[in-house]
JSON list of C-alpha atoms in Angstrom, two decimals:
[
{"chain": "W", "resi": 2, "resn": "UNK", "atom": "CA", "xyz": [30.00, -7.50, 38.20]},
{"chain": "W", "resi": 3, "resn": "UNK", "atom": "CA", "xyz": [30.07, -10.51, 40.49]},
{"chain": "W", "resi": 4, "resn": "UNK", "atom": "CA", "xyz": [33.55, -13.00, 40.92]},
{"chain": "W", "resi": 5, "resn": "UNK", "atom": "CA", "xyz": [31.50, -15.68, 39.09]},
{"chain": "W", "resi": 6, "resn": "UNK", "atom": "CA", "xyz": [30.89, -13.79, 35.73]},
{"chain": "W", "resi": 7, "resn": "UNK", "atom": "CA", "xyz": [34.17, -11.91, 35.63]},
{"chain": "W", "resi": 8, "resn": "UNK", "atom": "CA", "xyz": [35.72, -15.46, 35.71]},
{"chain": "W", "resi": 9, "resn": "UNK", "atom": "CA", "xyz": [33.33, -16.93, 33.02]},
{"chain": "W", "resi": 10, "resn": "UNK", "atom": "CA", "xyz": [34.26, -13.90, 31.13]},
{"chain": "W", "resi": 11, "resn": "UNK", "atom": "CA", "xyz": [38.22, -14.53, 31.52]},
{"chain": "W", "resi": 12, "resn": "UNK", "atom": "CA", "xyz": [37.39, -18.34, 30.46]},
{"chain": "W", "resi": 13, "resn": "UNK", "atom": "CA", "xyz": [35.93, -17.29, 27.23]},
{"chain": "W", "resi": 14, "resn": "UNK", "atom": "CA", "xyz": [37.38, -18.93, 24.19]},
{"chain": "W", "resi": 15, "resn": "UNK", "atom": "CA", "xyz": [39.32, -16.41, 21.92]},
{"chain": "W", "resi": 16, "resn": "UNK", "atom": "CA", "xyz": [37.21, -14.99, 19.30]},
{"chain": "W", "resi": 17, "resn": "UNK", "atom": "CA", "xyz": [39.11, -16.69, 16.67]},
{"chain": "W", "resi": 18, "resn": "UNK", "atom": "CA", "xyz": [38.95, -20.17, 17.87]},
{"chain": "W", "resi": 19, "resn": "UNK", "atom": "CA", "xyz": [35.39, -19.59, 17.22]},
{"chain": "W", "resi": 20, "resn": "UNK", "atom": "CA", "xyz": [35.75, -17.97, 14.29]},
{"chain": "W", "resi": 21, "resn": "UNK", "atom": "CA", "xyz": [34.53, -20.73, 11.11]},
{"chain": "W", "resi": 22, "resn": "UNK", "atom": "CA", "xyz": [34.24, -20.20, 7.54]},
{"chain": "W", "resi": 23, "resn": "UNK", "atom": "CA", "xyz": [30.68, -22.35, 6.95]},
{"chain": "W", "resi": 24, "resn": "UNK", "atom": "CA", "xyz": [31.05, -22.71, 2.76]},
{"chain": "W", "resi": 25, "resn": "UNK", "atom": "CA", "xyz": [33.85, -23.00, 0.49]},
{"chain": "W", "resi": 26, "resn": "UNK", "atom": "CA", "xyz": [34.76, -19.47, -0.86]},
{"chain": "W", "resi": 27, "resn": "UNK", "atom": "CA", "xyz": [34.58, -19.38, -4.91]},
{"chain": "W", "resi": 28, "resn": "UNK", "atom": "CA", "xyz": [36.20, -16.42, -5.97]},
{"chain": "W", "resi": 29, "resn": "UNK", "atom": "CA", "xyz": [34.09, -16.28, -9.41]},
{"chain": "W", "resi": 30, "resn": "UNK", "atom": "CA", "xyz": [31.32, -15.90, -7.38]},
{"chain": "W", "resi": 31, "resn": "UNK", "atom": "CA", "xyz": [32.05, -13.64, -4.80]},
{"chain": "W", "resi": 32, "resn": "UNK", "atom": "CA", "xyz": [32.54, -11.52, -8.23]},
{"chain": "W", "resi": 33, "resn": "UNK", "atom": "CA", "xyz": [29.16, -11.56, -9.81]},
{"chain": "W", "resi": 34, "resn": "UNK", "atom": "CA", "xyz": [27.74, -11.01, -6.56]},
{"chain": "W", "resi": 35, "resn": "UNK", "atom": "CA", "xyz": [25.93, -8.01, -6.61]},
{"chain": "W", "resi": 36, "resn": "UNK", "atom": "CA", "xyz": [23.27, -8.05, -3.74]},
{"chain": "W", "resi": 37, "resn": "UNK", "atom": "CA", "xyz": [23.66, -4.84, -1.55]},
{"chain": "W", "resi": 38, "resn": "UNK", "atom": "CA", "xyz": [22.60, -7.59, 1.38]},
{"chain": "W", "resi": 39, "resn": "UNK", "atom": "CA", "xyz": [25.55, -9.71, 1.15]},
{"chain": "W", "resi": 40, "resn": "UNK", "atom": "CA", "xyz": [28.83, -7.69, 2.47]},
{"chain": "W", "resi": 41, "resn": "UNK", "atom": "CA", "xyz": [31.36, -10.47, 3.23]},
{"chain": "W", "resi": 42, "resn": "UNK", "atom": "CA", "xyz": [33.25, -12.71, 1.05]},
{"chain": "W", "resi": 43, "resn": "UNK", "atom": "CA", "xyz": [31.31, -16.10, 2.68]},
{"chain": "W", "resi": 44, "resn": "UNK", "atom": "CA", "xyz": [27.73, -13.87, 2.17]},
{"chain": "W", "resi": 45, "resn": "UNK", "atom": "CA", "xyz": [28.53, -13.44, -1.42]},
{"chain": "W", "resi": 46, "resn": "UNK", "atom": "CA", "xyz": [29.15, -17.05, -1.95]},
{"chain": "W", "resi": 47, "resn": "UNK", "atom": "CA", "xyz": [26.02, -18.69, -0.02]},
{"chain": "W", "resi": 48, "resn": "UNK", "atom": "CA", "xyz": [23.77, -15.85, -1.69]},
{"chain": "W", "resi": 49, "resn": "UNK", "atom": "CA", "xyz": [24.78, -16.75, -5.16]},
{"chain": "W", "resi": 50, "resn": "UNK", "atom": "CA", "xyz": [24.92, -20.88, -4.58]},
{"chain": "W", "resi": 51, "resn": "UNK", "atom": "CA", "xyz": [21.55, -20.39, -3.21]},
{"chain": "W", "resi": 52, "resn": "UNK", "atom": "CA", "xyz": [21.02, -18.32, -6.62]},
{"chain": "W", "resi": 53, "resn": "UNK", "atom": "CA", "xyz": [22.39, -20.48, -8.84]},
{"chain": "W", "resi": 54, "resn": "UNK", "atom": "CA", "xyz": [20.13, -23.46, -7.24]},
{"chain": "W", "resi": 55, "resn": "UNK", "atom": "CA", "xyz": [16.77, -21.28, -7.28]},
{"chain": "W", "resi": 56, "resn": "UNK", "atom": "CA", "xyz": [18.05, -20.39, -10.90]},
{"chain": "W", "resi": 57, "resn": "UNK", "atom": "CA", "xyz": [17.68, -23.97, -12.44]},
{"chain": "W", "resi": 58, "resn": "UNK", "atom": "CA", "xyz": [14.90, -24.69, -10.15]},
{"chain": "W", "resi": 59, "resn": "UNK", "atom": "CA", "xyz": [12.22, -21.89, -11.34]},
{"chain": "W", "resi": 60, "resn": "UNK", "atom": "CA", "xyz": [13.83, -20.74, -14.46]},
{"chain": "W", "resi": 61, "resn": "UNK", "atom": "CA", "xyz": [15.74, -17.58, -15.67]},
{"chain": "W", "resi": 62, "resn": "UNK", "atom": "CA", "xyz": [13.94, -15.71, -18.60]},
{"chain": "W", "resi": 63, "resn": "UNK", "atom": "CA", "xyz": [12.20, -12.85, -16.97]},
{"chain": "W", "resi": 64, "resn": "UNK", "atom": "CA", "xyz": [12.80, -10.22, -14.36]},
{"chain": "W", "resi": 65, "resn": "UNK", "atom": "CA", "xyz": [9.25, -12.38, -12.81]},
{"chain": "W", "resi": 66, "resn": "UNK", "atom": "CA", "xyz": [11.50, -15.10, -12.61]},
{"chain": "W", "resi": 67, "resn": "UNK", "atom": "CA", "xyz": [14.16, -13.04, -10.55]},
{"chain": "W", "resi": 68, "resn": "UNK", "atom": "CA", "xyz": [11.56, -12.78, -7.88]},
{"chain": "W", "resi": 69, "resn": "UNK", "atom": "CA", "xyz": [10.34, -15.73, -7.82]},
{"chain": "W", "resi": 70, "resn": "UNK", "atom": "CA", "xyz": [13.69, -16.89, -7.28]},
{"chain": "W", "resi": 71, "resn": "UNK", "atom": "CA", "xyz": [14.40, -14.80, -4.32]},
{"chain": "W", "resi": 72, "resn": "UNK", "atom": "CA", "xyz": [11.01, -15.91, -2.65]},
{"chain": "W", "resi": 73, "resn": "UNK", "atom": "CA", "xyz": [11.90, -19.71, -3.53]},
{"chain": "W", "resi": 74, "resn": "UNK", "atom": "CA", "xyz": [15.37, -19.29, -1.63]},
{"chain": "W", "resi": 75, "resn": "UNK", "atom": "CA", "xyz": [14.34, -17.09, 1.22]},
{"chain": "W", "resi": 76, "resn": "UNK", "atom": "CA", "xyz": [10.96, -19.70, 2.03]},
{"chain": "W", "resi": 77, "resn": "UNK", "atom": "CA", "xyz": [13.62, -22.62, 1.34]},
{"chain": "W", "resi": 78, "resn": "UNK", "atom": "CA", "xyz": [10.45, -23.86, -0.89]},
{"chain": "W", "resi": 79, "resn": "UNK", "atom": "CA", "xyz": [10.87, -25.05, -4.13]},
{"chain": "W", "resi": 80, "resn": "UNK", "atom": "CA", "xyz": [7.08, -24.95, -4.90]},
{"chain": "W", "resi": 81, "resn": "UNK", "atom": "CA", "xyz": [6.63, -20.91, -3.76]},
{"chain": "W", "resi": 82, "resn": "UNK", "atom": "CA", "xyz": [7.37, -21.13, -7.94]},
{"chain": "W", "resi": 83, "resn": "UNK", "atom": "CA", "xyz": [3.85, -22.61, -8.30]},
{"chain": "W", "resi": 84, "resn": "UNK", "atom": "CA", "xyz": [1.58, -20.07, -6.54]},
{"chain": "W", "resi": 85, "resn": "UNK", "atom": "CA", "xyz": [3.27, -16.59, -7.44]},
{"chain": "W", "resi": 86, "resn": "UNK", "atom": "CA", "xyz": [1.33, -14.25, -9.43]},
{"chain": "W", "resi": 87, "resn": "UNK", "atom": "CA", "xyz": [2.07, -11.01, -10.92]},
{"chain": "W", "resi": 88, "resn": "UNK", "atom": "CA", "xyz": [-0.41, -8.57, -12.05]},
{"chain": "W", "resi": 89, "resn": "UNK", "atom": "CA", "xyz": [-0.13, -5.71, -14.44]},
{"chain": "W", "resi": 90, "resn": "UNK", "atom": "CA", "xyz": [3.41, -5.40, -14.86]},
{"chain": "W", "resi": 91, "resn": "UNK", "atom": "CA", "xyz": [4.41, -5.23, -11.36]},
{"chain": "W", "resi": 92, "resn": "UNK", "atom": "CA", "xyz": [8.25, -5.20, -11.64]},
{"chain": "W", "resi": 93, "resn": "UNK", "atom": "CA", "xyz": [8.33, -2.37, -13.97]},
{"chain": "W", "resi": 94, "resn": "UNK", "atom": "CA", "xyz": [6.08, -0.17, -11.53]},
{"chain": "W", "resi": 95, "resn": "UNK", "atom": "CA", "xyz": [8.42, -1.30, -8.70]},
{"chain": "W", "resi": 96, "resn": "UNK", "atom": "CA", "xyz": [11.31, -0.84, -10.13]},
{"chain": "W", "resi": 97, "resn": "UNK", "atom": "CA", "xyz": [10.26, 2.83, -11.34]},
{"chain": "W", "resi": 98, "resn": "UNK", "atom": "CA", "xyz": [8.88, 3.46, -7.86]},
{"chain": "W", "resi": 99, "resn": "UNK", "atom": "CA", "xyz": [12.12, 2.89, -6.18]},
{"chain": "W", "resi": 100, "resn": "UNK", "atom": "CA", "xyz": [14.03, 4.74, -8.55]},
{"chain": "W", "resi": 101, "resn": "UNK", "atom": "CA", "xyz": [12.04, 7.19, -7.98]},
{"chain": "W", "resi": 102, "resn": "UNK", "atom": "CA", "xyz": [12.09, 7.28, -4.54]},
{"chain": "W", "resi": 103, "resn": "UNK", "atom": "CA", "xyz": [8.43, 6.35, -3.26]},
{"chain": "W", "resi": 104, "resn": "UNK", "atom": "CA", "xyz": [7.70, 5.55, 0.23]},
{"chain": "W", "resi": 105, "resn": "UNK", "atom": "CA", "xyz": [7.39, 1.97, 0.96]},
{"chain": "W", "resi": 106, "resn": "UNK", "atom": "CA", "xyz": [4.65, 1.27, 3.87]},
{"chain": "W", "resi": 107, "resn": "UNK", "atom": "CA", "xyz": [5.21, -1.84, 5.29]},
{"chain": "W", "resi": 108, "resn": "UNK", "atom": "CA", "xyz": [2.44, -3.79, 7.24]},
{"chain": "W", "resi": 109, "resn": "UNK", "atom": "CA", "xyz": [4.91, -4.74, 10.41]},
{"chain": "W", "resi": 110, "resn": "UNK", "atom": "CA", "xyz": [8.07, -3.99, 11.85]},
{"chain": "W", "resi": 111, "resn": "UNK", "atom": "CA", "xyz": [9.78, -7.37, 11.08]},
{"chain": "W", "resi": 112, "resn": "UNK", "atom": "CA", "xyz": [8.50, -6.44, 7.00]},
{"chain": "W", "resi": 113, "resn": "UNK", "atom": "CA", "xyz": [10.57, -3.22, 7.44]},
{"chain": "W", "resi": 114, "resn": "UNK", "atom": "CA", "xyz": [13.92, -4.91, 9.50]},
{"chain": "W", "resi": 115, "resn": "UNK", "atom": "CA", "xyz": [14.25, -7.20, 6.70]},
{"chain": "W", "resi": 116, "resn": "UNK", "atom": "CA", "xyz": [14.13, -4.29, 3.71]},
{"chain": "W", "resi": 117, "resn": "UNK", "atom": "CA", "xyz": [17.47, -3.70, 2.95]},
{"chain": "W", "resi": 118, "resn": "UNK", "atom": "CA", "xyz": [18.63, 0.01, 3.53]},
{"chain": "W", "resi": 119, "resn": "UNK", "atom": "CA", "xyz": [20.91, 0.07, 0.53]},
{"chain": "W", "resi": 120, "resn": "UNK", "atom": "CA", "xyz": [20.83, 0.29, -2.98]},
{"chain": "W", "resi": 121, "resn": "UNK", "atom": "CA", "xyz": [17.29, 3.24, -2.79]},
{"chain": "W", "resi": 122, "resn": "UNK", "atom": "CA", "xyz": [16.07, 6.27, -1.77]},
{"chain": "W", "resi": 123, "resn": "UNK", "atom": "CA", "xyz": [13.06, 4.90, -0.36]},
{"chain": "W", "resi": 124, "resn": "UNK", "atom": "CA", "xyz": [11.91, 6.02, 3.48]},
{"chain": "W", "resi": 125, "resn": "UNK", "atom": "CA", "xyz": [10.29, 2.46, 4.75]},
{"chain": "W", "resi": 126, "resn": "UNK", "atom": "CA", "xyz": [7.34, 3.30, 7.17]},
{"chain": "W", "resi": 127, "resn": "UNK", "atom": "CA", "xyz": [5.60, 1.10, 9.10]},
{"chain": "W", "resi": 128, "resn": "UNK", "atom": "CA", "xyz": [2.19, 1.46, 9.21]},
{"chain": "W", "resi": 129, "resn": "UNK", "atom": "CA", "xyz": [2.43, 0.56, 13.02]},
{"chain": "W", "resi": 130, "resn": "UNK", "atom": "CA", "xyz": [3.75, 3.50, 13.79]},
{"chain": "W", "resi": 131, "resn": "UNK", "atom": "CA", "xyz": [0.61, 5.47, 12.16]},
{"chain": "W", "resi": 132, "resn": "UNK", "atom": "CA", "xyz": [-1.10, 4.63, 14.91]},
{"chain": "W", "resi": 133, "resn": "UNK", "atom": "CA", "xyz": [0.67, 3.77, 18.13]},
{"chain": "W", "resi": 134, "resn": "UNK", "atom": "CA", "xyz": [-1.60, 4.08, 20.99]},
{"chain": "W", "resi": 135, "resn": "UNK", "atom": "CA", "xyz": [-4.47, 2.01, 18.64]},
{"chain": "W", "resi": 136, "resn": "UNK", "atom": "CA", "xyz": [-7.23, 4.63, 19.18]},
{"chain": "W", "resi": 137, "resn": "UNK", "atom": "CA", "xyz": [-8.12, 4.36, 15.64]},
{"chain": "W", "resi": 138, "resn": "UNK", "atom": "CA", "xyz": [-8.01, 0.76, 15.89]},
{"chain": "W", "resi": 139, "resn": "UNK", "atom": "CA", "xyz": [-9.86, 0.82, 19.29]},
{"chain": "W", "resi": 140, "resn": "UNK", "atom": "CA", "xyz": [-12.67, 3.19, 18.19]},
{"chain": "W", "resi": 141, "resn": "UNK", "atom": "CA", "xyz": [-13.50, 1.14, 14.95]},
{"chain": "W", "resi": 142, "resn": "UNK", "atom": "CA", "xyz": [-13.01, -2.47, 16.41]},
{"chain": "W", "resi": 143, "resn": "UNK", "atom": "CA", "xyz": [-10.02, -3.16, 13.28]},
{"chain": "W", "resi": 144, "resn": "UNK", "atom": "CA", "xyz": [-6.62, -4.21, 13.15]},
{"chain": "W", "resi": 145, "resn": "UNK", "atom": "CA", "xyz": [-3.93, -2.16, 13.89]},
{"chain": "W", "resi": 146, "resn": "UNK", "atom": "CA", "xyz": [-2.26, -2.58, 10.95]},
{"chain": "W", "resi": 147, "resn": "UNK", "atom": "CA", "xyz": [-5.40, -1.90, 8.68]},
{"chain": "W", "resi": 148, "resn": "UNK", "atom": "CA", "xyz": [-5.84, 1.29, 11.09]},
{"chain": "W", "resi": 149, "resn": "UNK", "atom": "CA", "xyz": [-2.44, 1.85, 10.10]},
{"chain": "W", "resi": 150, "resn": "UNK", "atom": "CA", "xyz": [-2.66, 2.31, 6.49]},
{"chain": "W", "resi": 151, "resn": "UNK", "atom": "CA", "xyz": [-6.19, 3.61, 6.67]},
{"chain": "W", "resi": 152, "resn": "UNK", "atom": "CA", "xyz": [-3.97, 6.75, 8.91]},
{"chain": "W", "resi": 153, "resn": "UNK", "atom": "CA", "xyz": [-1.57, 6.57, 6.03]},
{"chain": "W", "resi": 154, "resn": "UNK", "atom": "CA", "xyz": [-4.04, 7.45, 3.07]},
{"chain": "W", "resi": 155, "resn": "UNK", "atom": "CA", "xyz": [-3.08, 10.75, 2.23]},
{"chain": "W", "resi": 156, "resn": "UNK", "atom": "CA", "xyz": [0.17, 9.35, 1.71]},
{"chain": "W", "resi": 157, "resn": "UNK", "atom": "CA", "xyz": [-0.06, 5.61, 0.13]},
{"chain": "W", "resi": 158, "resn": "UNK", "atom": "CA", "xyz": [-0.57, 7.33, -3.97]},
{"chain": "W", "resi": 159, "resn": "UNK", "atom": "CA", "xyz": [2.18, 6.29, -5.65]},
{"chain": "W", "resi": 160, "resn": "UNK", "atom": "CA", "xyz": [3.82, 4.62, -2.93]},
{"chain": "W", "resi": 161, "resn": "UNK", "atom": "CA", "xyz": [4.67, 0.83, -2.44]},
{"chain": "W", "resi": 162, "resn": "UNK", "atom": "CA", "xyz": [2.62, -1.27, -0.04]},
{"chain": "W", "resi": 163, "resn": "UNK", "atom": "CA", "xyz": [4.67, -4.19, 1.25]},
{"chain": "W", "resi": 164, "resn": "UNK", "atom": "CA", "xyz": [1.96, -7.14, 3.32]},
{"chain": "W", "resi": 165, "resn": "UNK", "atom": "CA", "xyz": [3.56, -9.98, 4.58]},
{"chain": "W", "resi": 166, "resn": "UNK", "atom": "CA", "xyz": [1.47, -10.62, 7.43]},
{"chain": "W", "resi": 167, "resn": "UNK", "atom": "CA", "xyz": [-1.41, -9.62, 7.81]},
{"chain": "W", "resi": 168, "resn": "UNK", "atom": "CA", "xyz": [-4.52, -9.96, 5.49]},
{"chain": "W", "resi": 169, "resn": "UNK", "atom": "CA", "xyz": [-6.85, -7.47, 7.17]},
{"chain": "W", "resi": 170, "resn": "UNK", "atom": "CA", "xyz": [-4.14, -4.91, 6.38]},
{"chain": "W", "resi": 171, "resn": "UNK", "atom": "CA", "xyz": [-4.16, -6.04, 2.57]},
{"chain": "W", "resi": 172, "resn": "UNK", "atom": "CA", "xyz": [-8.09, -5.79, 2.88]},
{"chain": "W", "resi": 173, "resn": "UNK", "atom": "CA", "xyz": [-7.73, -2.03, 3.69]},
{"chain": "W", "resi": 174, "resn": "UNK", "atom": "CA", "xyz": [-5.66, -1.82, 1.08]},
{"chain": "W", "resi": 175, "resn": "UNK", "atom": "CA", "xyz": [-7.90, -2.64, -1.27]},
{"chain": "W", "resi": 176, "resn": "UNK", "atom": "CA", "xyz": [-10.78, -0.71, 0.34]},
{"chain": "W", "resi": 177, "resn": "UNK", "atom": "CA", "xyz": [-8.70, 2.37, -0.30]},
{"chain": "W", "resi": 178, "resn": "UNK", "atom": "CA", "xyz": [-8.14, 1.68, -3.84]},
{"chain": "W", "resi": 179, "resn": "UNK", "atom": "CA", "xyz": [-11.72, 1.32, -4.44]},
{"chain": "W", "resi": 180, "resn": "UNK", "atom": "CA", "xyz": [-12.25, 4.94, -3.70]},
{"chain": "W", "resi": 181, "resn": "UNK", "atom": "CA", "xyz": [-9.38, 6.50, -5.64]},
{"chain": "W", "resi": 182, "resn": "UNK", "atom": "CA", "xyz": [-6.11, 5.63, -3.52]},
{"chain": "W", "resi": 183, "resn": "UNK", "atom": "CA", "xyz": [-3.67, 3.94, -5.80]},
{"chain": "W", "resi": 184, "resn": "UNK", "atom": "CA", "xyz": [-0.50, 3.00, -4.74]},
{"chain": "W", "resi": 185, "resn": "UNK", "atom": "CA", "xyz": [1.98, 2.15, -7.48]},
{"chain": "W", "resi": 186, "resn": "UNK", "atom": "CA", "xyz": [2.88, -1.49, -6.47]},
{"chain": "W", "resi": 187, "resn": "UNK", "atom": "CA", "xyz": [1.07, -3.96, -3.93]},
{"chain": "W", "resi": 188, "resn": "UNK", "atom": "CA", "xyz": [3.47, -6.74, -2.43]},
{"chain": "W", "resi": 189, "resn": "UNK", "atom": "CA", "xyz": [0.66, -9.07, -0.85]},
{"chain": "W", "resi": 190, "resn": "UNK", "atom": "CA", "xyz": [2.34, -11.91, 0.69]},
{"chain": "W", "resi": 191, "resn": "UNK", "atom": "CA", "xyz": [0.01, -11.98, 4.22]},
{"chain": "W", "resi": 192, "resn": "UNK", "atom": "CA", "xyz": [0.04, -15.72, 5.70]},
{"chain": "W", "resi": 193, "resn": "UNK", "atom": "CA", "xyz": [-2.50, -17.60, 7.89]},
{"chain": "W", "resi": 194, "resn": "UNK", "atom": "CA", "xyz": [-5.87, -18.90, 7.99]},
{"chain": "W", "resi": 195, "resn": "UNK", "atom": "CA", "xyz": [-8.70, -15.86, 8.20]},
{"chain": "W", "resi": 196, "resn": "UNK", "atom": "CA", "xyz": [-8.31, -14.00, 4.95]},
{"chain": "W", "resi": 197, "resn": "UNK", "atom": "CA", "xyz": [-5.28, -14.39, 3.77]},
{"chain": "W", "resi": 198, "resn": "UNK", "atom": "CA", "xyz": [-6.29, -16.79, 0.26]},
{"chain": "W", "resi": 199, "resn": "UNK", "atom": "CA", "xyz": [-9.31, -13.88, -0.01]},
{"chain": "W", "resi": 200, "resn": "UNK", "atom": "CA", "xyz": [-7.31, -10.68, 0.35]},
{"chain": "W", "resi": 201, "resn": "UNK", "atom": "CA", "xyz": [-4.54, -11.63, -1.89]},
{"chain": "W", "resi": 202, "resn": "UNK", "atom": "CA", "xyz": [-7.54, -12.93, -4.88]},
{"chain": "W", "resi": 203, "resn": "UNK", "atom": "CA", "xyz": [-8.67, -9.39, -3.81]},
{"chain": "W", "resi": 204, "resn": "UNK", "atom": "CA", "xyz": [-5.50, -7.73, -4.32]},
{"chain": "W", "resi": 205, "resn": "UNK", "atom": "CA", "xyz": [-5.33, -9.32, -8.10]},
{"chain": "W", "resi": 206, "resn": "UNK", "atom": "CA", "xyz": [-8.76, -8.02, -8.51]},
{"chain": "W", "resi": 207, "resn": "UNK", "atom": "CA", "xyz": [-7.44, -4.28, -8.37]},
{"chain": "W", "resi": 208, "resn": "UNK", "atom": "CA", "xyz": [-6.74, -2.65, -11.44]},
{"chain": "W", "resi": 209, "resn": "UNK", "atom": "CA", "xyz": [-3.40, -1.77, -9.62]},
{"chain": "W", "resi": 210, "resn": "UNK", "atom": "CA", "xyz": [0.35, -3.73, -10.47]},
{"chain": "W", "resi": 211, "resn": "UNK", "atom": "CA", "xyz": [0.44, -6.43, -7.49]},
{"chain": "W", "resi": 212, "resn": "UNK", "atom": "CA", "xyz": [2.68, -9.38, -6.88]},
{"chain": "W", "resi": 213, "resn": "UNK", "atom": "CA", "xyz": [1.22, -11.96, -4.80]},
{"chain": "W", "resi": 214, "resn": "UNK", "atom": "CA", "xyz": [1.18, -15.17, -4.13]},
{"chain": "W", "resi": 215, "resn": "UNK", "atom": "CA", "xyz": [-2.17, -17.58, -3.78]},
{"chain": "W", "resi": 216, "resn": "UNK", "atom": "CA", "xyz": [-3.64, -19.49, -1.14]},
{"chain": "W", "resi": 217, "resn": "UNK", "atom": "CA", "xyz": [-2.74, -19.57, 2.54]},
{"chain": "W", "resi": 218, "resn": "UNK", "atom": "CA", "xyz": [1.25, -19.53, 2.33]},
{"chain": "W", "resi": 219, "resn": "UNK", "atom": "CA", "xyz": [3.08, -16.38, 2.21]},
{"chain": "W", "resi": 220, "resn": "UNK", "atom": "CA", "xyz": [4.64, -14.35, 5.17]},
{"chain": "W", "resi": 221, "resn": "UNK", "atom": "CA", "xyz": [7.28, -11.60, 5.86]},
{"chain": "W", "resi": 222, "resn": "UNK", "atom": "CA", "xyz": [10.58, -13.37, 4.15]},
{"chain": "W", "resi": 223, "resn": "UNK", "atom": "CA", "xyz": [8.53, -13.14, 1.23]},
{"chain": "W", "resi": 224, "resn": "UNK", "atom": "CA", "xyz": [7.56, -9.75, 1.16]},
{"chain": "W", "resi": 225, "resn": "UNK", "atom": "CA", "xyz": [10.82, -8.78, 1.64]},
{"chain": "W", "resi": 226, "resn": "UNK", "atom": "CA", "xyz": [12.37, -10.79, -0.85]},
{"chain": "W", "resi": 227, "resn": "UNK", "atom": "CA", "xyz": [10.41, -9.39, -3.17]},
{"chain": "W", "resi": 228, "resn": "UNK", "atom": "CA", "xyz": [11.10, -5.75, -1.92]},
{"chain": "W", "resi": 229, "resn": "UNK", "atom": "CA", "xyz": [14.69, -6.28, -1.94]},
{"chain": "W", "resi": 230, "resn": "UNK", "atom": "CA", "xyz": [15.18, -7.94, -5.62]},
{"chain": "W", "resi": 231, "resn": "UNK", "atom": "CA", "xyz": [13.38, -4.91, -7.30]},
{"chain": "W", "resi": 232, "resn": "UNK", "atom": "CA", "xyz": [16.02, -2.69, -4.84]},
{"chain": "W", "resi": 233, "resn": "UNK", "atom": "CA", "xyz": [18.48, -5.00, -6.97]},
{"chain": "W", "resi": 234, "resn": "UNK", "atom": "CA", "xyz": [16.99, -4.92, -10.51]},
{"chain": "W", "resi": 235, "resn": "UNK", "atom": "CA", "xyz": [16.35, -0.79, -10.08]},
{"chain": "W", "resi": 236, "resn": "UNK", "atom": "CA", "xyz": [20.47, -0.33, -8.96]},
{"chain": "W", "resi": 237, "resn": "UNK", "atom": "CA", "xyz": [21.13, -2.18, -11.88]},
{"chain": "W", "resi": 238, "resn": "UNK", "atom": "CA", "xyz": [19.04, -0.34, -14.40]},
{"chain": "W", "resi": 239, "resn": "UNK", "atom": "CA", "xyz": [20.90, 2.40, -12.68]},
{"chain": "W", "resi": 240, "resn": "UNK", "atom": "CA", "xyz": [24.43, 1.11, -13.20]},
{"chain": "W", "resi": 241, "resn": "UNK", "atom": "CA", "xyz": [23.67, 0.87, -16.90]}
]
């Protein structure tokens, strides 16, 4: 270590001059918090006033609206509410996956950093990792994510599929499904410009339970907000 950084190290503040509580800390609720994601006092409060704002802003009647909610406050979007769709019950199959400990294949790594690790049984697997020199992907001229899950077929019945980037992935998806692959749940939240209004319409087309969202808007923080509240509705049903 040089003279110059061990002096900028010496001259660094003390952590607690630093240190700055960012919202006001309501003790009713940092109670009713109940998100695994949220393990500090200050969490708890900005998760549920961000709640309690996406709450009178989409409505609070059905378990649909709980995820909509999360994708509303994790986008910072008010009108995410507008272009949701859920197909064939799709919180009751992810919430009995979970419980039941399916695999949840993700689409890309960020997908899988942002699923929370508590509250399930659930191995996340990126679909990356199916595949990691690309040879399939190579030899067939595809993505490597739809390579991925195309590796991953033997495994994908049952299982969650969680898209939040990338449409061609969702495509293969859907392929698979089409000859006798059905996963349990579809999350289809892939952004962007090439594909990503068709494969989610696609997605709603298979006689498979699918929450996705329509047109070109989507992306990871919405896939895993949706992951992560039926983590939180399944520990619940649990805790009953």
């Amino acid at each position: 270590m040089t003279t110059e950084s061990t002096n900028q190290k010496e001259n660094l503040p003390e952590l607690e001059e630093l240190v700055e509580m960012t919202t006001d800390i309501d003790p009713e609720l940092v109670k009713l918090c109940s998100d695994s994601g949220a393990q500090t006092d200050e969490a708890k409060a900005i998760y549920m006033t961000s709640r309690n704002i996406a709450r009178k802003l989409v409505g609070d009647e059905t378990k649909e609206d709980r995820i909509t909610q999360r994708c509303v406050i994790s986008t910072g979007d008010p009108t995410i509410a507008d272009i949701m769709r859920y197909v064939n019950d799709p919180v009751e199959a992810g919430v009995n996956a979970i419980k039941n400990g399916a695999p949840i294949f993700v689409d890309i790594n960020m997908v899988k950093a942002g699923i929370t690790k508590k509250g399930h049984n659930c191995e996340v697997i990126c679909v990356l990792d199916e595949d990691k020199d690309a040879e399939v992907a190579q030899k067939y001229g595809i993505t490597r994510t739809a390579a991925g899950f195309l590796m991953a077929r033997d495994r994908l019945e049952g299982s969650i599929v969680a898209i939040g980037n990338a449409p061609s992935a969702a495509l293969a998806v859907c392929r698979m499904i089409e000859h006798g692959i059905k996963p349990a749940l579809i999350v289809g939240t892939p952004v962007g410009f090439v594909n990503s209004a068709e494969s989610k319409e696609e997605v709603r087309n298979m006689d498979v339970p699918s929450i996705t969202c329509v047109g070109t808007r989507g992306g990871t923080p919405m896939a895993v907000a949706c992951v992560n509240e039926l983590v939180a509705i399944a520990k619940e049903k649990d805790e009953c």
